[in-house]
């Protein structure tokens, strides 16, 4: 292995450490606790080393969001792969989405609430974000209904899931109605 290859591997390893540490700190204490100073202390590197990887917190949030998008896409596909029938796939997708949001609140915030400097729904949207949307579209596109653009329906259904995730987490919805809400969403919005 060449010196250059070793340096690249070490750099990639440091970058993964920074992202993992930021994510861990955000999950434990919230994104306000994630500062370059705290990250540098936790990973035992200087702040200039952090800045050699990321220009600041915004880029770190973006890196966490990209990692989270890949994880969400995998979770959605895994949930729908075993489901039998369109209704079961849509219900599995909806459950998996809400479970991901609940289990990973800081990642969910990085994806959909915070400014990570990422472009959504544009030509230069990063691939992990496109793939997460594609994971939704693969299942929801088949239940959009006649004459309804599949991507537009997917955006609408995704918006409803995001609303449920956000309102539930904020304590704005009664917990005991969660399953009924999800059933209603699946039954009334999707053409099964």
PDB file of C-alpha atoms in Angstrom:
ATOM      1  CA  UNK A   1       0.000   0.000   0.000  1.00  0.00           C
ATOM      2  CA  UNK A   2       1.330   3.395  -0.937  1.00  0.00           C
ATOM      3  CA  UNK A   3       1.718   6.294   1.471  1.00  0.00           C
ATOM      4  CA  UNK A   4      -0.983   8.180  -0.454  1.00  0.00           C
ATOM      5  CA  UNK A   5      -3.452   5.290  -0.098  1.00  0.00           C
ATOM      6  CA  UNK A   6      -2.765   5.060   3.617  1.00  0.00           C
ATOM      7  CA  UNK A   7      -3.307   8.813   4.053  1.00  0.00           C
ATOM      8  CA  UNK A   8      -6.575   8.650   2.120  1.00  0.00           C
ATOM      9  CA  UNK A   9      -7.746   5.725   4.253  1.00  0.00           C
ATOM     10  CA  UNK A  10      -6.818   7.588   7.449  1.00  0.00           C
ATOM     11  CA  UNK A  11      -8.607  10.711   6.212  1.00  0.00           C
ATOM     12  CA  UNK A  12     -11.758   8.721   5.415  1.00  0.00           C
ATOM     13  CA  UNK A  13     -11.568   7.080   8.841  1.00  0.00           C
ATOM     14  CA  UNK A  14     -11.302  10.484  10.585  1.00  0.00           C
ATOM     15  CA  UNK A  15     -14.242  11.767   8.576  1.00  0.00           C
ATOM     16  CA  UNK A  16     -16.388   8.758   9.583  1.00  0.00           C
ATOM     17  CA  UNK A  17     -15.346   9.342  13.209  1.00  0.00           C
ATOM     18  CA  UNK A  18     -16.375  12.999  13.051  1.00  0.00           C
ATOM     19  CA  UNK A  19     -19.776  12.142  11.547  1.00  0.00           C
ATOM     20  CA  UNK A  20     -20.400   9.274  13.984  1.00  0.00           C
ATOM     21  CA  UNK A  21     -19.424  11.429  16.954  1.00  0.00           C
ATOM     22  CA  UNK A  22     -21.601  14.330  15.815  1.00  0.00           C
ATOM     23  CA  UNK A  23     -24.511  11.967  15.343  1.00  0.00           C
ATOM     24  CA  UNK A  24     -24.010  10.366  18.747  1.00  0.00           C
ATOM     25  CA  UNK A  25     -23.750  13.735  20.484  1.00  0.00           C
ATOM     26  CA  UNK A  26     -26.843  15.033  18.674  1.00  0.00           C
ATOM     27  CA  UNK A  27     -28.853  11.927  19.581  1.00  0.00           C
ATOM     28  CA  UNK A  28     -27.814  12.249  23.240  1.00  0.00           C
ATOM     29  CA  UNK A  29     -28.020  16.022  23.746  1.00  0.00           C
ATOM     30  CA  UNK A  30     -29.539  17.589  20.631  1.00  0.00           C
ATOM     31  CA  UNK A  31     -27.944  19.433  17.754  1.00  0.00           C
ATOM     32  CA  UNK A  32     -27.292  22.544  19.849  1.00  0.00           C
ATOM     33  CA  UNK A  33     -24.708  20.502  21.753  1.00  0.00           C
ATOM     34  CA  UNK A  34     -22.801  19.727  18.552  1.00  0.00           C
ATOM     35  CA  UNK A  35     -20.018  22.271  18.200  1.00  0.00           C
ATOM     36  CA  UNK A  36     -16.643  21.945  16.545  1.00  0.00           C
ATOM     37  CA  UNK A  37     -14.989  22.506  19.917  1.00  0.00           C
ATOM     38  CA  UNK A  38     -16.921  19.663  21.558  1.00  0.00           C
ATOM     39  CA  UNK A  39     -16.373  17.384  18.582  1.00  0.00           C
ATOM     40  CA  UNK A  40     -12.650  18.095  18.623  1.00  0.00           C
ATOM     41  CA  UNK A  41     -12.509  17.262  22.334  1.00  0.00           C
ATOM     42  CA  UNK A  42     -14.473  14.045  21.920  1.00  0.00           C
ATOM     43  CA  UNK A  43     -12.472  12.685  19.004  1.00  0.00           C
ATOM     44  CA  UNK A  44      -9.195  14.018  20.375  1.00  0.00           C
ATOM     45  CA  UNK A  45      -8.221  16.014  17.307  1.00  0.00           C
ATOM     46  CA  UNK A  46      -7.757  19.746  17.005  1.00  0.00           C
ATOM     47  CA  UNK A  47     -10.431  22.020  15.558  1.00  0.00           C
ATOM     48  CA  UNK A  48      -8.251  22.693  12.485  1.00  0.00           C
ATOM     49  CA  UNK A  49      -8.338  18.954  11.753  1.00  0.00           C
ATOM     50  CA  UNK A  50     -12.142  19.093  11.847  1.00  0.00           C
ATOM     51  CA  UNK A  51     -12.115  22.088   9.533  1.00  0.00           C
ATOM     52  CA  UNK A  52      -9.872  20.206   7.115  1.00  0.00           C
ATOM     53  CA  UNK A  53     -12.796  17.777   6.647  1.00  0.00           C
ATOM     54  CA  UNK A  54     -15.833  20.030   7.069  1.00  0.00           C
ATOM     55  CA  UNK A  55     -16.171  23.797   6.798  1.00  0.00           C
ATOM     56  CA  UNK A  56     -18.428  23.822   9.831  1.00  0.00           C
ATOM     57  CA  UNK A  57     -21.457  22.406  11.571  1.00  0.00           C
ATOM     58  CA  UNK A  58     -23.679  22.841   8.510  1.00  0.00           C
ATOM     59  CA  UNK A  59     -21.552  20.437   6.473  1.00  0.00           C
ATOM     60  CA  UNK A  60     -21.434  17.981   9.357  1.00  0.00           C
ATOM     61  CA  UNK A  61     -25.241  18.061   9.539  1.00  0.00           C
ATOM     62  CA  UNK A  62     -25.287  17.424   5.777  1.00  0.00           C
ATOM     63  CA  UNK A  63     -22.988  14.429   6.154  1.00  0.00           C
ATOM     64  CA  UNK A  64     -25.202  12.990   8.896  1.00  0.00           C
ATOM     65  CA  UNK A  65     -28.240  13.579   6.684  1.00  0.00           C
ATOM     66  CA  UNK A  66     -26.676  11.729   3.749  1.00  0.00           C
ATOM     67  CA  UNK A  67     -25.757   8.803   5.975  1.00  0.00           C
ATOM     68  CA  UNK A  68     -29.270   8.820   7.417  1.00  0.00           C
ATOM     69  CA  UNK A  69     -30.885   8.941   3.976  1.00  0.00           C
ATOM     70  CA  UNK A  70     -29.022   5.788   2.976  1.00  0.00           C
ATOM     71  CA  UNK A  71     -30.113   4.082   6.202  1.00  0.00           C
ATOM     72  CA  UNK A  72     -33.718   5.169   5.719  1.00  0.00           C
ATOM     73  CA  UNK A  73     -33.786   3.892   2.129  1.00  0.00           C
ATOM     74  CA  UNK A  74     -32.452   0.522   3.296  1.00  0.00           C
ATOM     75  CA  UNK A  75     -35.005   0.342   6.136  1.00  0.00           C
ATOM     76  CA  UNK A  76     -37.906   1.170   3.816  1.00  0.00           C
ATOM     77  CA  UNK A  77     -36.843  -1.395   1.235  1.00  0.00           C
ATOM     78  CA  UNK A  78     -36.310  -4.053   3.886  1.00  0.00           C
ATOM     79  CA  UNK A  79     -39.746  -3.413   5.362  1.00  0.00           C
ATOM     80  CA  UNK A  80     -41.539  -3.606   2.028  1.00  0.00           C
ATOM     81  CA  UNK A  81     -39.603  -6.548   0.591  1.00  0.00           C
ATOM     82  CA  UNK A  82     -41.361  -9.102   2.792  1.00  0.00           C
ATOM     83  CA  UNK A  83     -44.833  -7.574   2.575  1.00  0.00           C
ATOM     84  CA  UNK A  84     -47.377  -9.409   0.462  1.00  0.00           C
ATOM     85  CA  UNK A  85     -49.692  -7.206  -1.586  1.00  0.00           C
ATOM     86  CA  UNK A  86     -49.933  -3.489  -2.219  1.00  0.00           C
ATOM     87  CA  UNK A  87     -51.749  -2.590   0.995  1.00  0.00           C
ATOM     88  CA  UNK A  88     -49.278  -4.556   3.094  1.00  0.00           C
ATOM     89  CA  UNK A  89     -46.331  -2.882   1.322  1.00  0.00           C
ATOM     90  CA  UNK A  90     -47.743   0.620   1.852  1.00  0.00           C
ATOM     91  CA  UNK A  91     -48.504  -0.109   5.516  1.00  0.00           C
ATOM     92  CA  UNK A  92     -45.023  -1.600   6.021  1.00  0.00           C
ATOM     93  CA  UNK A  93     -43.440   1.435   4.377  1.00  0.00           C
ATOM     94  CA  UNK A  94     -45.435   3.832   6.562  1.00  0.00           C
ATOM     95  CA  UNK A  95     -44.546   1.935   9.739  1.00  0.00           C
ATOM     96  CA  UNK A  96     -40.864   1.742   8.773  1.00  0.00           C
ATOM     97  CA  UNK A  97     -40.739   5.474   8.018  1.00  0.00           C
ATOM     98  CA  UNK A  98     -42.279   6.433  11.355  1.00  0.00           C
ATOM     99  CA  UNK A  99     -40.105   3.949  13.244  1.00  0.00           C
ATOM    100  CA  UNK A 100     -36.985   5.387  11.588  1.00  0.00           C
ATOM    101  CA  UNK A 101     -38.009   8.912  12.604  1.00  0.00           C
ATOM    102  CA  UNK A 102     -38.701   7.801  16.168  1.00  0.00           C
ATOM    103  CA  UNK A 103     -35.494   5.762  16.605  1.00  0.00           C
ATOM    104  CA  UNK A 104     -33.231   8.390  14.999  1.00  0.00           C
ATOM    105  CA  UNK A 105     -34.545  11.844  15.952  1.00  0.00           C
ATOM    106  CA  UNK A 106     -31.262  13.694  15.408  1.00  0.00           C
ATOM    107  CA  UNK A 107     -30.739  12.047  12.034  1.00  0.00           C
ATOM    108  CA  UNK A 108     -34.343  12.802  11.083  1.00  0.00           C
ATOM    109  CA  UNK A 109     -33.780  16.436  12.053  1.00  0.00           C
ATOM    110  CA  UNK A 110     -30.589  16.538   9.990  1.00  0.00           C
ATOM    111  CA  UNK A 111     -32.527  15.196   7.021  1.00  0.00           C
ATOM    112  CA  UNK A 112     -35.674  17.292   7.211  1.00  0.00           C
ATOM    113  CA  UNK A 113     -35.475  20.076   9.787  1.00  0.00           C
ATOM    114  CA  UNK A 114     -31.953  21.510   9.791  1.00  0.00           C
ATOM    115  CA  UNK A 115     -29.896  23.222   7.124  1.00  0.00           C
ATOM    116  CA  UNK A 116     -27.240  20.776   6.030  1.00  0.00           C
ATOM    117  CA  UNK A 117     -26.539  22.655   2.818  1.00  0.00           C
ATOM    118  CA  UNK A 118     -28.115  19.897   0.709  1.00  0.00           C
ATOM    119  CA  UNK A 119     -30.270  20.419  -2.336  1.00  0.00           C
ATOM    120  CA  UNK A 120     -33.601  18.593  -2.333  1.00  0.00           C
ATOM    121  CA  UNK A 121     -35.697  17.917  -5.435  1.00  0.00           C
ATOM    122  CA  UNK A 122     -33.161  19.506  -7.769  1.00  0.00           C
ATOM    123  CA  UNK A 123     -30.684  18.407 -10.419  1.00  0.00           C
ATOM    124  CA  UNK A 124     -27.799  18.505  -7.943  1.00  0.00           C
ATOM    125  CA  UNK A 125     -29.586  16.573  -5.201  1.00  0.00           C
ATOM    126  CA  UNK A 126     -27.080  14.095  -3.736  1.00  0.00           C
ATOM    127  CA  UNK A 127     -27.659  10.439  -4.635  1.00  0.00           C
ATOM    128  CA  UNK A 128     -28.501   9.232  -1.099  1.00  0.00           C
ATOM    129  CA  UNK A 129     -31.388  11.725  -0.955  1.00  0.00           C
ATOM    130  CA  UNK A 130     -32.598  10.686  -4.406  1.00  0.00           C
ATOM    131  CA  UNK A 131     -32.397   7.058  -3.377  1.00  0.00           C
ATOM    132  CA  UNK A 132     -34.412   7.652  -0.196  1.00  0.00           C
ATOM    133  CA  UNK A 133     -37.142   9.252  -2.304  1.00  0.00           C
ATOM    134  CA  UNK A 134     -36.877   6.379  -4.787  1.00  0.00           C
ATOM    135  CA  UNK A 135     -37.430   3.931  -1.920  1.00  0.00           C
ATOM    136  CA  UNK A 136     -40.707   5.715  -1.179  1.00  0.00           C
ATOM    137  CA  UNK A 137     -41.657   5.941  -4.852  1.00  0.00           C
ATOM    138  CA  UNK A 138     -41.086   2.231  -5.504  1.00  0.00           C
ATOM    139  CA  UNK A 139     -43.978   1.330  -3.224  1.00  0.00           C
ATOM    140  CA  UNK A 140     -46.155   4.432  -3.371  1.00  0.00           C
ATOM    141  CA  UNK A 141     -45.975   4.835  -7.133  1.00  0.00           C
ATOM    142  CA  UNK A 142     -47.998   1.672  -7.587  1.00  0.00           C
ATOM    143  CA  UNK A 143     -50.890   3.009  -5.465  1.00  0.00           C
ATOM    144  CA  UNK A 144     -51.049   6.565  -6.810  1.00  0.00           C
ATOM    145  CA  UNK A 145     -54.200   5.956  -8.782  1.00  0.00           C
ATOM    146  CA  UNK A 146     -55.126   6.443 -12.382  1.00  0.00           C
ATOM    147  CA  UNK A 147     -54.139   9.799 -13.814  1.00  0.00           C
ATOM    148  CA  UNK A 148     -52.061  10.728 -10.747  1.00  0.00           C
ATOM    149  CA  UNK A 149     -48.367  11.331 -11.262  1.00  0.00           C
ATOM    150  CA  UNK A 150     -46.556   8.757  -9.054  1.00  0.00           C
ATOM    151  CA  UNK A 151     -43.888  11.205  -7.853  1.00  0.00           C
ATOM    152  CA  UNK A 152     -46.512  13.807  -6.935  1.00  0.00           C
ATOM    153  CA  UNK A 153     -48.495  11.214  -4.986  1.00  0.00           C
ATOM    154  CA  UNK A 154     -45.293  10.064  -3.269  1.00  0.00           C
ATOM    155  CA  UNK A 155     -44.555  13.660  -2.213  1.00  0.00           C
ATOM    156  CA  UNK A 156     -48.067  13.997  -0.770  1.00  0.00           C
ATOM    157  CA  UNK A 157     -47.918  10.698   1.119  1.00  0.00           C
ATOM    158  CA  UNK A 158     -44.397  11.488   2.342  1.00  0.00           C
ATOM    159  CA  UNK A 159     -45.649  14.885   3.566  1.00  0.00           C
ATOM    160  CA  UNK A 160     -48.375  13.150   5.559  1.00  0.00           C
ATOM    161  CA  UNK A 161     -45.827  10.742   7.086  1.00  0.00           C
ATOM    162  CA  UNK A 162     -43.520  13.633   7.910  1.00  0.00           C
ATOM    163  CA  UNK A 163     -46.394  15.464   9.566  1.00  0.00           C
ATOM    164  CA  UNK A 164     -47.256  12.413  11.646  1.00  0.00           C
ATOM    165  CA  UNK A 165     -43.617  11.916  12.635  1.00  0.00           C
ATOM    166  CA  UNK A 166     -43.124  15.563  13.566  1.00  0.00           C
ATOM    167  CA  UNK A 167     -46.407  16.046  15.410  1.00  0.00           C
ATOM    168  CA  UNK A 168     -46.053  12.776  17.300  1.00  0.00           C
ATOM    169  CA  UNK A 169     -42.537  13.609  18.408  1.00  0.00           C
ATOM    170  CA  UNK A 170     -43.650  17.054  19.563  1.00  0.00           C
ATOM    171  CA  UNK A 171     -46.415  15.470  21.652  1.00  0.00           C
ATOM    172  CA  UNK A 172     -49.143  17.138  19.575  1.00  0.00           C
ATOM    173  CA  UNK A 173     -50.950  13.861  18.796  1.00  0.00           C
ATOM    174  CA  UNK A 174     -52.377  11.371  21.264  1.00  0.00           C
ATOM    175  CA  UNK A 175     -50.241   8.220  21.304  1.00  0.00           C
ATOM    176  CA  UNK A 176     -53.224   5.886  21.497  1.00  0.00           C
ATOM    177  CA  UNK A 177     -54.475   6.994  18.057  1.00  0.00           C
ATOM    178  CA  UNK A 178     -51.225   6.268  16.199  1.00  0.00           C
ATOM    179  CA  UNK A 179     -52.263   2.970  14.631  1.00  0.00           C
ATOM    180  CA  UNK A 180     -55.695   4.262  13.608  1.00  0.00           C
ATOM    181  CA  UNK A 181     -54.140   7.359  12.011  1.00  0.00           C
ATOM    182  CA  UNK A 182     -51.772   5.213  10.002  1.00  0.00           C
ATOM    183  CA  UNK A 183     -54.537   2.853   8.893  1.00  0.00           C
ATOM    184  CA  UNK A 184     -56.651   5.818   7.843  1.00  0.00           C
ATOM    185  CA  UNK A 185     -53.776   7.320   5.879  1.00  0.00           C
ATOM    186  CA  UNK A 186     -53.117   4.071   4.051  1.00  0.00           C
ATOM    187  CA  UNK A 187     -56.804   3.323   3.379  1.00  0.00           C
ATOM    188  CA  UNK A 188     -57.910   6.785   2.298  1.00  0.00           C
ATOM    189  CA  UNK A 189     -54.903   8.122   0.452  1.00  0.00           C
ATOM    190  CA  UNK A 190     -53.623   5.088  -1.404  1.00  0.00           C
ATOM    191  CA  UNK A 191     -55.559   3.379  -4.226  1.00  0.00           C
ATOM    192  CA  UNK A 192     -55.371  -0.202  -3.085  1.00  0.00           C
TER     193      UNK A 192
END
